[in-house]
Short mmCIF file of C-alpha atoms in Angstrom, two decimals:
data_model
loop_
_atom_site.label_atom_id
_atom_site.label_comp_id
_atom_site.label_asym_id
_atom_site.label_seq_id
_atom_site.Cartn_x
_atom_site.Cartn_y
_atom_site.Cartn_z
CA MET A 348 77.42 85.51 34.29
CA MET A 349 75.36 83.73 36.65
CA PHE A 350 76.54 80.48 37.41
CA ARG A 351 74.54 77.25 37.40
CA LYS A 352 75.34 75.52 40.44
CA ARG A 353 76.41 76.99 43.37
CA THR A 354 80.16 77.39 42.66
CA PHE A 355 81.61 79.51 45.23
CA SER A 356 81.67 77.59 49.08
CA LEU A 357 84.46 76.76 51.14
CA PRO A 358 85.59 73.03 49.37
CA LEU A 359 86.20 75.90 46.67
CA LEU A 360 88.64 78.59 48.21
CA GLY A 361 91.89 76.27 47.44
CA LEU A 362 90.82 77.02 44.05
CA ALA A 363 90.98 80.35 43.47
CA ALA A 364 93.58 80.78 45.87
CA LEU A 365 96.05 78.83 42.89
CA LEU A 366 94.30 80.75 40.04
CA CYS A 367 94.00 84.01 41.92
CA GLY A 368 97.69 84.22 44.89
CA PRO A 369 97.30 83.49 48.23
CA LEU A 370 93.53 84.96 49.76
CA SER A 371 94.88 87.04 51.91
CA ALA A 372 96.98 88.75 49.86
CA PHE A 373 94.83 90.77 48.52
CA SER A 374 93.62 94.06 47.81
CA GLN A 375 90.50 93.78 46.97
CA PRO A 376 88.89 90.97 45.27
CA PRO A 377 89.57 88.76 43.07
CA GLU A 378 87.41 88.89 39.75
CA PHE A 379 85.79 85.77 39.27
CA ARG A 380 85.51 85.01 35.47
CA ASP A 381 83.48 81.60 33.35
CA ARG A 382 87.27 81.97 31.75
CA ASP A 383 89.14 81.83 35.46
CA ARG A 384 86.95 78.72 36.60
CA GLY A 385 86.23 76.80 33.09
CA LEU A 386 82.68 77.14 33.79
CA THR A 387 80.27 77.90 30.73
CA ALA A 388 78.47 81.11 30.08
CA PRO A 389 75.53 81.28 31.08
CA SER A 390 72.65 82.22 27.88
CA ALA A 391 70.52 85.12 27.46
CA LEU A 392 67.11 83.75 29.22
CA ASP A 393 68.95 82.34 32.28
CA ALA A 394 70.53 85.71 32.45
CA ALA A 395 66.85 87.59 32.48
CA SER A 396 65.73 85.79 34.69
CA ARG A 397 68.22 87.42 37.24
CA ARG A 398 66.89 90.64 36.22
CA ALA A 399 63.40 89.90 36.68
CA PRO A 400 61.43 92.39 38.88
CA VAL A 401 61.56 90.44 42.32
CA GLU A 402 58.64 90.58 44.89
CA ARG A 403 61.25 92.09 48.42
CA ARG A 404 60.99 90.36 51.16
CA TRP A 405 63.82 90.07 53.54
CA ARG A 406 66.72 92.57 53.73
CA LEU A 407 70.29 92.49 55.14
CA GLY A 408 70.48 96.01 56.46
CA VAL A 409 72.65 97.38 54.07
CA ASN A 410 73.61 99.73 51.44
CA VAL A 411 76.17 99.02 48.23
CA GLN A 412 78.17 99.83 45.88
CA ASP A 413 78.07 97.00 42.86
CA THR A 414 81.90 96.39 41.24
CA ASN A 415 83.45 94.09 39.43
CA THR A 416 84.81 92.01 42.33
CA GLY A 417 80.95 92.27 44.13
CA SER A 418 79.19 94.74 45.76
CA ARG A 419 80.63 96.84 48.23
CA ILE A 420 78.92 97.79 51.66
CA THR A 421 79.49 101.22 51.84
CA ASP A 422 76.81 101.99 54.85
CA LEU A 423 75.21 99.42 56.96
CA VAL A 424 72.03 99.31 59.75
CA ILE A 425 73.34 98.82 63.43
CA ASN A 426 71.27 96.00 64.94
CA SER A 427 71.07 94.25 60.85
CA PRO A 428 71.21 90.70 59.91
CA ALA A 429 73.93 92.20 58.47
CA HIS A 430 75.95 94.11 62.18
CA ARG A 431 74.24 91.26 63.75
CA ALA A 432 76.82 89.18 61.52
CA GLY A 433 79.52 90.57 61.10
CA LEU A 434 79.84 92.63 58.60
CA GLU A 435 81.47 95.66 58.22
CA VAL A 436 81.95 99.01 56.11
CA GLY A 437 84.34 98.67 53.49
CA ASP A 438 83.60 93.93 53.05
CA THR A 439 82.37 93.19 50.29
CA ILE A 440 79.28 90.86 48.80
CA VAL A 441 80.84 88.79 46.65
CA ALA A 442 77.46 85.76 46.13
CA VAL A 443 74.31 84.89 47.68
CA ASN A 444 74.56 81.36 47.62
CA GLY A 445 76.76 80.89 44.69
CA TYR A 446 74.97 83.04 43.07
CA GLN A 447 77.80 86.20 41.91
CA VAL A 448 76.64 89.92 43.03
CA GLY A 449 77.69 93.06 41.52
CA LEU A 450 78.96 93.68 38.10
CA VAL A 451 79.48 90.86 35.80
CA ASN A 452 80.88 90.69 32.19
CA GLY A 453 78.94 94.20 31.51
CA GLN A 454 75.89 93.14 33.56
CA MET A 455 74.96 93.81 36.89
CA TYR A 456 73.07 91.18 39.34
CA ASP A 457 71.81 93.31 42.83
CA CYS A 458 72.66 91.42 45.56
CA GLY A 459 68.89 92.61 47.12
CA ASP A 460 67.42 90.66 44.10
CA GLU A 461 69.74 87.45 44.83
CA PHE A 462 68.36 87.45 48.61
CA GLN A 463 65.00 87.91 47.23
CA ARG A 464 65.92 84.99 45.29
CA ARG A 465 68.31 83.20 47.70
CA ALA A 466 66.76 82.87 51.02
CA ASP A 467 64.93 80.25 52.02
CA ARG A 468 61.29 80.20 54.07
CA ARG A 469 63.24 82.12 57.26
CA GLY A 470 64.69 84.49 55.22
CA TYR A 471 68.71 82.83 55.51
CA VAL A 472 70.82 82.77 52.77
CA THR A 473 74.82 82.04 52.38
CA LEU A 474 76.59 84.89 51.44
CA LEU A 475 79.92 84.12 50.01
CA ILE A 476 82.40 88.07 52.18
CA TRP A 477 85.83 89.43 51.63
CA ASN A 478 86.26 91.05 54.69
CA PHE A 479 88.51 94.08 53.98
CA ARG A 480 90.61 94.25 57.38
CA ASP A 481 92.64 91.12 56.01
CA GLY A 482 91.13 89.54 52.72
CA SER A 483 89.57 86.86 53.41
CA LEU A 484 87.16 85.11 51.99
CA SER A 485 84.64 83.11 54.17
CA ASN A 486 81.01 82.79 53.56
CA ARG A 487 78.53 83.19 56.47
CA LEU A 488 74.97 81.86 56.97
CA VAL A 489 72.53 84.96 57.81
CA HIS A 490 69.85 85.36 58.83
CA LEU A 491 67.07 88.44 57.00
CA GLU A 492 64.76 89.87 58.02
CA PRO A 493 61.85 89.97 56.93
CA LEU A 494 59.57 92.82 55.43
CA VAL A 495 56.62 91.08 55.33
CA ALA A 496 54.88 88.84 57.90
CA PHE A 497 56.35 85.55 58.37
CA THR A 498 53.56 82.55 58.80
CA ALA A 499 55.21 79.64 60.47
CA PRO A 500 54.57 76.06 59.03
CA PRO A 501 52.89 73.70 61.28
CA VAL A 502 53.90 73.00 64.52
CA THR A 503 54.16 69.62 66.32
CA ALA A 504 57.68 68.92 67.91
CA THR A 505 59.91 71.42 69.97
CA PHE A 506 63.38 71.05 70.93
CA ARG A 507 64.48 72.94 74.14
CA GLY A 508 66.96 73.88 77.20
CA GLU A 509 69.93 76.50 77.66
CA ILE A 510 73.01 77.95 76.12
CA SER A 511 75.50 78.44 78.31
CA PHE A 512 80.01 79.07 78.08
CA ARG A 513 82.26 77.54 81.03
CA GLU A 514 84.06 81.55 81.45
CA ARG A 515 83.59 82.83 84.26
CA ILE A 516 82.68 86.00 83.00
CA ALA A 517 79.14 88.80 83.41
CA PHE A 518 77.38 88.18 80.26
CA PRO A 519 77.05 90.96 77.87
CA ARG A 520 73.91 92.67 78.67
CA ASP A 521 73.59 94.40 75.07
CA ALA A 522 74.70 89.59 73.61
CA VAL A 523 72.32 88.29 70.83
CA VAL A 524 71.86 84.79 70.86
CA GLU A 525 71.06 83.16 67.68
CA VAL A 526 69.86 78.88 67.89
CA ARG A 527 69.40 77.41 65.43
CA LEU A 528 68.02 73.63 63.58
CA VAL A 529 69.48 72.74 61.09
CA SER A 530 69.34 70.35 58.66
CA THR A 531 71.97 68.98 56.11
CA GLY A 532 71.33 66.30 53.24
CA ASN A 533 71.85 66.09 49.35
CA ASP A 534 71.89 70.41 49.11
CA PRO A 535 75.63 71.44 50.26
CA LEU A 536 74.09 74.27 52.16
CA PRO A 537 72.03 74.16 55.66
CA VAL A 538 68.78 73.84 55.82
CA VAL A 539 66.87 75.73 58.47
CA LEU A 540 64.15 73.67 60.53
CA ALA A 541 64.03 76.44 63.15
CA ASP A 542 65.59 79.52 64.59
CA GLN A 543 65.72 81.49 68.02
CA VAL A 544 67.43 85.58 68.00
CA ILE A 545 67.41 86.65 71.47
CA THR A 546 68.15 89.81 72.89
CA ARG A 547 70.08 90.86 75.77
CA PRO A 548 68.84 88.05 77.97
CA ASN A 549 69.49 88.11 81.59
CA GLY A 550 72.71 85.56 81.37
CA VAL A 551 73.76 82.06 81.74
CA PRO A 552 73.03 80.19 81.20
CA VAL A 553 70.26 80.79 77.48
CA PRO A 554 67.29 79.48 77.99
CA TYR A 555 65.47 79.17 73.61
CA GLN A 556 62.76 76.74 72.17
CA LEU A 557 63.27 75.54 69.31
CA SER A 558 59.28 74.30 66.80
CA TYR A 559 59.73 73.05 64.50
CA ASP A 560 57.31 70.55 61.45
CA PRO A 561 59.17 67.08 61.80
CA ARG A 562 58.29 66.72 58.28
CA ASP A 563 61.34 68.87 57.56
CA LEU A 564 62.61 66.20 58.65
CA PRO A 565 65.64 64.71 56.41
CA ALA A 566 64.75 61.56 55.15
CA ARG A 567 69.95 61.37 54.87
CA GLY A 568 72.05 63.31 56.62
CA GLN A 569 71.89 64.83 59.99
CA VAL A 570 70.01 67.01 61.87
CA ILE A 571 71.98 69.94 64.11
CA LEU A 572 72.19 72.06 66.47
CA GLN A 573 73.82 74.80 66.77
CA ALA A 574 73.82 78.66 68.34
CA GLU A 575 76.27 81.57 68.65
CA ILE A 576 77.01 84.48 71.26
CA TRP A 577 77.26 88.21 68.61
CA VAL A 578 78.47 90.60 70.96
CA ARG A 579 77.61 94.61 69.33
CA GLY A 580 78.07 93.51 66.41
CA ARG A 581 81.08 90.44 66.67
CA LEU A 582 80.90 86.88 67.15
CA GLN A 583 81.86 86.09 70.67
CA TRP A 584 81.06 82.10 71.27
CA SER A 585 79.01 79.26 68.44
CA GLY A 586 78.56 75.25 69.01
CA SER A 587 77.14 72.61 68.18
CA GLU A 588 76.08 69.11 69.10
CA VAL A 589 74.57 67.05 66.58
CA ILE A 590 70.99 65.76 67.33
CA ARG A 591 71.19 62.06 66.64
CA ARG A 592 67.74 61.28 67.10
CA PRO A 593 65.06 63.92 66.38
CA HIS A 594 61.70 63.44 68.15
CA ARG A 595 58.34 64.19 65.45
CA GLU A 596 56.83 65.06 68.09
CA GLY A 597 56.09 66.46 71.46
CA THR A 598 59.72 68.48 73.49
CA GLN A 599 63.55 66.88 73.00
CA ARG A 600 65.96 69.07 75.36
CA GLN A 601 68.98 69.54 74.36
CA ASP A 602 71.62 72.13 75.82
CA LEU A 603 74.60 73.12 74.57
CA ILE A 604 77.51 74.87 75.97
CA VAL A 605 79.79 77.19 73.07
CA SER A 606 83.03 77.81 73.12
CA PRO A 607 84.57 80.76 72.30
CA ALA A 608 84.77 81.89 68.72
CA ARG A 609 88.27 82.74 66.15
CA ASP A 610 88.70 86.07 66.44
CA ALA A 611 86.77 86.87 70.44
CA ARG A 612 87.56 90.46 71.91
CA PRO A 613 87.53 90.57 75.71
CA VAL A 614 84.35 91.31 76.07
CA ARG A 615 83.22 94.46 78.12
#
């Protein structure tokens, strides 16, 4: 089955709960089918297009076992995009940018192929993840690793600033800071305009610099600065700030203070 629309998004999880029961009660990922959602099965041409060979350009860093509820993670590479996003062995990738993966109506849809089809030009995809620890479903924006050289677009504008937090604690030496400039518009998924991954920063505040092509700025919608601090694969701090008037040339200063993540654990 292939969803021609981005079916799996957080606003629709309430519908999943009504159809399949409370999400936290699942001992395994719920099975989504055409009849559950009132969807029409794809044509043979649509299904064939998702099984066609694709060029391998992006990597998540996992091995999976395909099941009728998604692609269950059986192995995970340390310091990979999956590890930085907080994924664990036992979690299940249910959908990539709204397209279900695994065994669907007797057909196998490889999540690795969907990464190649759905990733934006910087390697970002939104994954619907079933967490094996608490049975919850959540969307996660993940930055895949490139397998080929990335060619940056022409750049004429820059954001520069510092990322900090208010807690008076020593900054973890093995922290990873991810900073993104994203835009929102008619597309329900964010579009990444620029990003920077800072490994082993010297401490807070953490300086960053994002260069982008102003032609990518949306005519409508918002431009948002996002920052996340990950420690040993777990999200510890996050924050965002709406940029009211992004510059189309030159350098613009914007600092950001992040707050502890909902599931943050004490840093040692």
